[in-house]
Amino acid sequence: MKRIKNNILLLVIVLLTGITAMAQTTTAKDSSSNLNSTKMKTYLIERDIPNAGKLTPEQLKAISQKSCSVLQHMGPQIQWIQSYVTGDKIFCVYKAENEDLIREHAKEGGFPANVITEISTTISPATAKQ
């Protein structure tokens, strides 16, 4: 039953990511044309963090600041889009040139990256109308 709930949660996250990605398409196109780099891929990172849902706003702020600091050091080939905090996990959406950058960010930041999944495409309620 817990596995089914996790799979449903993962599906919801992917759907929400699609909505976010659609809203960010114009900005991403504008930014990528200035970077002259390889195409960014979208990744969903599952981080096992016991009691993540009980982290205080201050703790979440500190984690966010650490992540942003590492990202700034790594450069524009990796971007944090957003994260979803659940009971014992944090699901993060990143754009990066490759999976190795995701692993490097996790190592440098001191966060787990238990599962890294490349998102091949996104769907949303708008998909049903096309």
PDB file of C-alpha atoms in Angstrom:
ATOM      1  CA  MET A   1       0.000   0.000   0.000  1.00  0.00           C
ATOM      2  CA  LYS A   2       2.856   2.395   0.851  1.00  0.00           C
ATOM      3  CA  ARG A   3       4.440   1.702  -2.571  1.00  0.00           C
ATOM      4  CA  ILE A   4       1.144   2.554  -4.297  1.00  0.00           C
ATOM      5  CA  LYS A   5       0.951   5.835  -2.368  1.00  0.00           C
ATOM      6  CA  ASN A   6       4.552   6.648  -3.343  1.00  0.00           C
ATOM      7  CA  ASN A   7       3.789   5.891  -7.001  1.00  0.00           C
ATOM      8  CA  ILE A   8       0.708   8.114  -6.888  1.00  0.00           C
ATOM      9  CA  LEU A   9       2.727  10.870  -5.224  1.00  0.00           C
ATOM     10  CA  LEU A  10       5.397  10.547  -7.916  1.00  0.00           C
ATOM     11  CA  LEU A  11       2.740  10.845 -10.635  1.00  0.00           C
ATOM     12  CA  VAL A  12       1.276  13.962  -8.994  1.00  0.00           C
ATOM     13  CA  ILE A  13       4.738  15.504  -8.770  1.00  0.00           C
ATOM     14  CA  VAL A  14       5.431  14.792 -12.434  1.00  0.00           C
ATOM     15  CA  LEU A  15       2.083  16.339 -13.394  1.00  0.00           C
ATOM     16  CA  LEU A  16       2.749  19.439 -11.295  1.00  0.00           C
ATOM     17  CA  THR A  17       6.204  19.664 -12.798  1.00  0.00           C
ATOM     18  CA  GLY A  18       4.620  19.712 -16.238  1.00  0.00           C
ATOM     19  CA  ILE A  19       2.527  22.700 -15.332  1.00  0.00           C
ATOM     20  CA  THR A  20       5.585  24.473 -13.938  1.00  0.00           C
ATOM     21  CA  ALA A  21       7.655  23.562 -16.985  1.00  0.00           C
ATOM     22  CA  MET A  22       5.024  24.965 -19.345  1.00  0.00           C
ATOM     23  CA  ALA A  23       5.023  28.242 -17.448  1.00  0.00           C
ATOM     24  CA  GLN A  24       8.803  28.408 -17.593  1.00  0.00           C
ATOM     25  CA  THR A  25       9.237  27.469 -21.261  1.00  0.00           C
ATOM     26  CA  THR A  26       9.627  31.016 -22.541  1.00  0.00           C
ATOM     27  CA  THR A  27      12.125  31.944 -19.836  1.00  0.00           C
ATOM     28  CA  ALA A  28      14.115  28.751 -20.384  1.00  0.00           C
ATOM     29  CA  LYS A  29      14.268  29.352 -24.147  1.00  0.00           C
ATOM     30  CA  ASP A  30      15.471  32.908 -23.616  1.00  0.00           C
ATOM     31  CA  SER A  31      18.123  31.786 -21.115  1.00  0.00           C
ATOM     32  CA  SER A  32      19.335  28.832 -23.147  1.00  0.00           C
ATOM     33  CA  SER A  33      19.894  30.911 -26.258  1.00  0.00           C
ATOM     34  CA  ASN A  34      22.302  33.048 -24.244  1.00  0.00           C
ATOM     35  CA  LEU A  35      24.209  30.102 -22.768  1.00  0.00           C
ATOM     36  CA  ASN A  36      25.314  28.411 -26.010  1.00  0.00           C
ATOM     37  CA  SER A  37      25.426  25.102 -24.137  1.00  0.00           C
ATOM     38  CA  THR A  38      23.958  21.651 -24.560  1.00  0.00           C
ATOM     39  CA  LYS A  39      20.259  21.126 -23.995  1.00  0.00           C
ATOM     40  CA  MET A  40      19.109  21.026 -20.382  1.00  0.00           C
ATOM     41  CA  LYS A  41      17.219  17.921 -19.279  1.00  0.00           C
ATOM     42  CA  THR A  42      14.643  17.820 -16.494  1.00  0.00           C
ATOM     43  CA  TYR A  43      15.207  15.480 -13.541  1.00  0.00           C
ATOM     44  CA  LEU A  44      13.140  14.374 -10.567  1.00  0.00           C
ATOM     45  CA  ILE A  45      15.315  13.651  -7.533  1.00  0.00           C
ATOM     46  CA  GLU A  46      13.975  11.599  -4.640  1.00  0.00           C
ATOM     47  CA  ARG A  47      15.752  12.359  -1.376  1.00  0.00           C
ATOM     48  CA  ASP A  48      15.138  10.074   1.617  1.00  0.00           C
ATOM     49  CA  ILE A  49      15.181  12.414   4.623  1.00  0.00           C
ATOM     50  CA  PRO A  50      13.547  11.010   7.777  1.00  0.00           C
ATOM     51  CA  ASN A  51      10.936  13.388   9.199  1.00  0.00           C
ATOM     52  CA  ALA A  52      11.356  15.827   6.300  1.00  0.00           C
ATOM     53  CA  GLY A  53       7.737  16.861   6.763  1.00  0.00           C
ATOM     54  CA  LYS A  54       8.566  18.005  10.296  1.00  0.00           C
ATOM     55  CA  LEU A  55      11.440  20.300   9.290  1.00  0.00           C
ATOM     56  CA  THR A  56      10.934  23.832  10.584  1.00  0.00           C
ATOM     57  CA  PRO A  57      10.751  26.835   8.252  1.00  0.00           C
ATOM     58  CA  GLU A  58      14.208  27.804   9.505  1.00  0.00           C
ATOM     59  CA  GLN A  59      15.618  24.368   8.679  1.00  0.00           C
ATOM     60  CA  LEU A  60      14.041  24.448   5.216  1.00  0.00           C
ATOM     61  CA  LYS A  61      15.486  27.915   4.655  1.00  0.00           C
ATOM     62  CA  ALA A  62      18.968  26.697   5.638  1.00  0.00           C
ATOM     63  CA  ILE A  63      18.699  23.707   3.278  1.00  0.00           C
ATOM     64  CA  SER A  64      17.536  26.006   0.480  1.00  0.00           C
ATOM     65  CA  GLN A  65      20.372  28.444   1.095  1.00  0.00           C
ATOM     66  CA  LYS A  66      22.945  25.635   1.032  1.00  0.00           C
ATOM     67  CA  SER A  67      21.509  24.310  -2.237  1.00  0.00           C
ATOM     68  CA  CYS A  68      21.548  27.774  -3.836  1.00  0.00           C
ATOM     69  CA  SER A  69      25.127  28.355  -2.703  1.00  0.00           C
ATOM     70  CA  VAL A  70      26.292  25.108  -4.301  1.00  0.00           C
ATOM     71  CA  LEU A  71      24.335  25.870  -7.486  1.00  0.00           C
ATOM     72  CA  GLN A  72      25.874  29.325  -7.752  1.00  0.00           C
ATOM     73  CA  HIS A  73      29.330  27.769  -7.497  1.00  0.00           C
ATOM     74  CA  MET A  74      28.497  25.092 -10.116  1.00  0.00           C
ATOM     75  CA  GLY A  75      27.306  27.528 -12.761  1.00  0.00           C
ATOM     76  CA  PRO A  76      24.364  27.771 -15.152  1.00  0.00           C
ATOM     77  CA  GLN A  77      24.442  24.169 -16.406  1.00  0.00           C
ATOM     78  CA  ILE A  78      22.266  23.108 -13.430  1.00  0.00           C
ATOM     79  CA  GLN A  79      19.142  24.809 -12.066  1.00  0.00           C
ATOM     80  CA  TRP A  80      16.800  24.047  -9.170  1.00  0.00           C
ATOM     81  CA  ILE A  81      13.170  24.457 -10.211  1.00  0.00           C
ATOM     82  CA  GLN A  82      11.302  23.508  -7.018  1.00  0.00           C
ATOM     83  CA  SER A  83      10.884  20.842  -4.352  1.00  0.00           C
ATOM     84  CA  TYR A  84       8.037  19.019  -2.625  1.00  0.00           C
ATOM     85  CA  VAL A  85       8.410  18.095   1.048  1.00  0.00           C
ATOM     86  CA  THR A  86       6.588  14.975   2.277  1.00  0.00           C
ATOM     87  CA  GLY A  87       6.728  12.894   5.434  1.00  0.00           C
ATOM     88  CA  ASP A  88      10.098  11.209   4.955  1.00  0.00           C
ATOM     89  CA  LYS A  89      11.183  12.460   1.534  1.00  0.00           C
ATOM     90  CA  ILE A  90      11.851  15.560  -0.472  1.00  0.00           C
ATOM     91  CA  PHE A  91      11.179  15.373  -4.222  1.00  0.00           C
ATOM     92  CA  CYS A  92      13.150  17.956  -6.188  1.00  0.00           C
ATOM     93  CA  VAL A  93      12.849  19.067  -9.793  1.00  0.00           C
ATOM     94  CA  TYR A  94      16.065  20.203 -11.458  1.00  0.00           C
ATOM     95  CA  LYS A  95      17.204  21.107 -14.933  1.00  0.00           C
ATOM     96  CA  ALA A  96      20.733  20.016 -15.770  1.00  0.00           C
ATOM     97  CA  GLU A  97      22.891  19.091 -18.711  1.00  0.00           C
ATOM     98  CA  ASN A  98      23.428  15.590 -17.283  1.00  0.00           C
ATOM     99  CA  GLU A  99      22.828  13.337 -14.290  1.00  0.00           C
ATOM    100  CA  ASP A 100      26.417  13.676 -13.073  1.00  0.00           C
ATOM    101  CA  LEU A 101      25.752  17.339 -12.258  1.00  0.00           C
ATOM    102  CA  ILE A 102      22.797  16.282 -10.088  1.00  0.00           C
ATOM    103  CA  ARG A 103      25.051  13.853  -8.205  1.00  0.00           C
ATOM    104  CA  GLU A 104      27.785  16.484  -7.815  1.00  0.00           C
ATOM    105  CA  HIS A 105      25.265  18.975  -6.404  1.00  0.00           C
ATOM    106  CA  ALA A 106      24.010  16.399  -3.897  1.00  0.00           C
ATOM    107  CA  LYS A 107      27.543  15.501  -2.813  1.00  0.00           C
ATOM    108  CA  GLU A 108      28.678  19.115  -2.460  1.00  0.00           C
ATOM    109  CA  GLY A 109      25.495  20.101  -0.624  1.00  0.00           C
ATOM    110  CA  GLY A 110      25.477  17.095   1.670  1.00  0.00           C
ATOM    111  CA  PHE A 111      21.995  15.967   0.601  1.00  0.00           C
ATOM    112  CA  PRO A 112      21.019  12.451  -0.456  1.00  0.00           C
ATOM    113  CA  ALA A 113      19.982  11.782  -4.046  1.00  0.00           C
ATOM    114  CA  ASN A 114      18.537   8.306  -3.608  1.00  0.00           C
ATOM    115  CA  VAL A 115      16.747   8.136  -6.953  1.00  0.00           C
ATOM    116  CA  ILE A 116      17.397  10.346  -9.980  1.00  0.00           C
ATOM    117  CA  THR A 117      14.908  10.049 -12.821  1.00  0.00           C
ATOM    118  CA  GLU A 118      15.106  11.899 -16.117  1.00  0.00           C
ATOM    119  CA  ILE A 119      11.688  13.246 -17.104  1.00  0.00           C
ATOM    120  CA  SER A 120      11.122  12.447 -20.754  1.00  0.00           C
ATOM    121  CA  THR A 121       7.979  14.515 -21.226  1.00  0.00           C
ATOM    122  CA  THR A 122       5.274  16.192 -19.219  1.00  0.00           C
ATOM    123  CA  ILE A 123       1.500  16.175 -19.360  1.00  0.00           C
ATOM    124  CA  SER A 124      -1.099  18.318 -17.674  1.00  0.00           C
ATOM    125  CA  PRO A 125      -4.823  19.051 -17.935  1.00  0.00           C
ATOM    126  CA  ALA A 126      -3.917  21.156 -20.983  1.00  0.00           C
ATOM    127  CA  THR A 127      -2.709  17.963 -22.695  1.00  0.00           C
ATOM    128  CA  ALA A 128      -6.272  16.632 -22.658  1.00  0.00           C
ATOM    129  CA  LYS A 129      -7.442  19.652 -24.655  1.00  0.00           C
ATOM    130  CA  GLN A 130      -4.850  19.410 -27.431  1.00  0.00           C
TER     131      GLN A 130
END
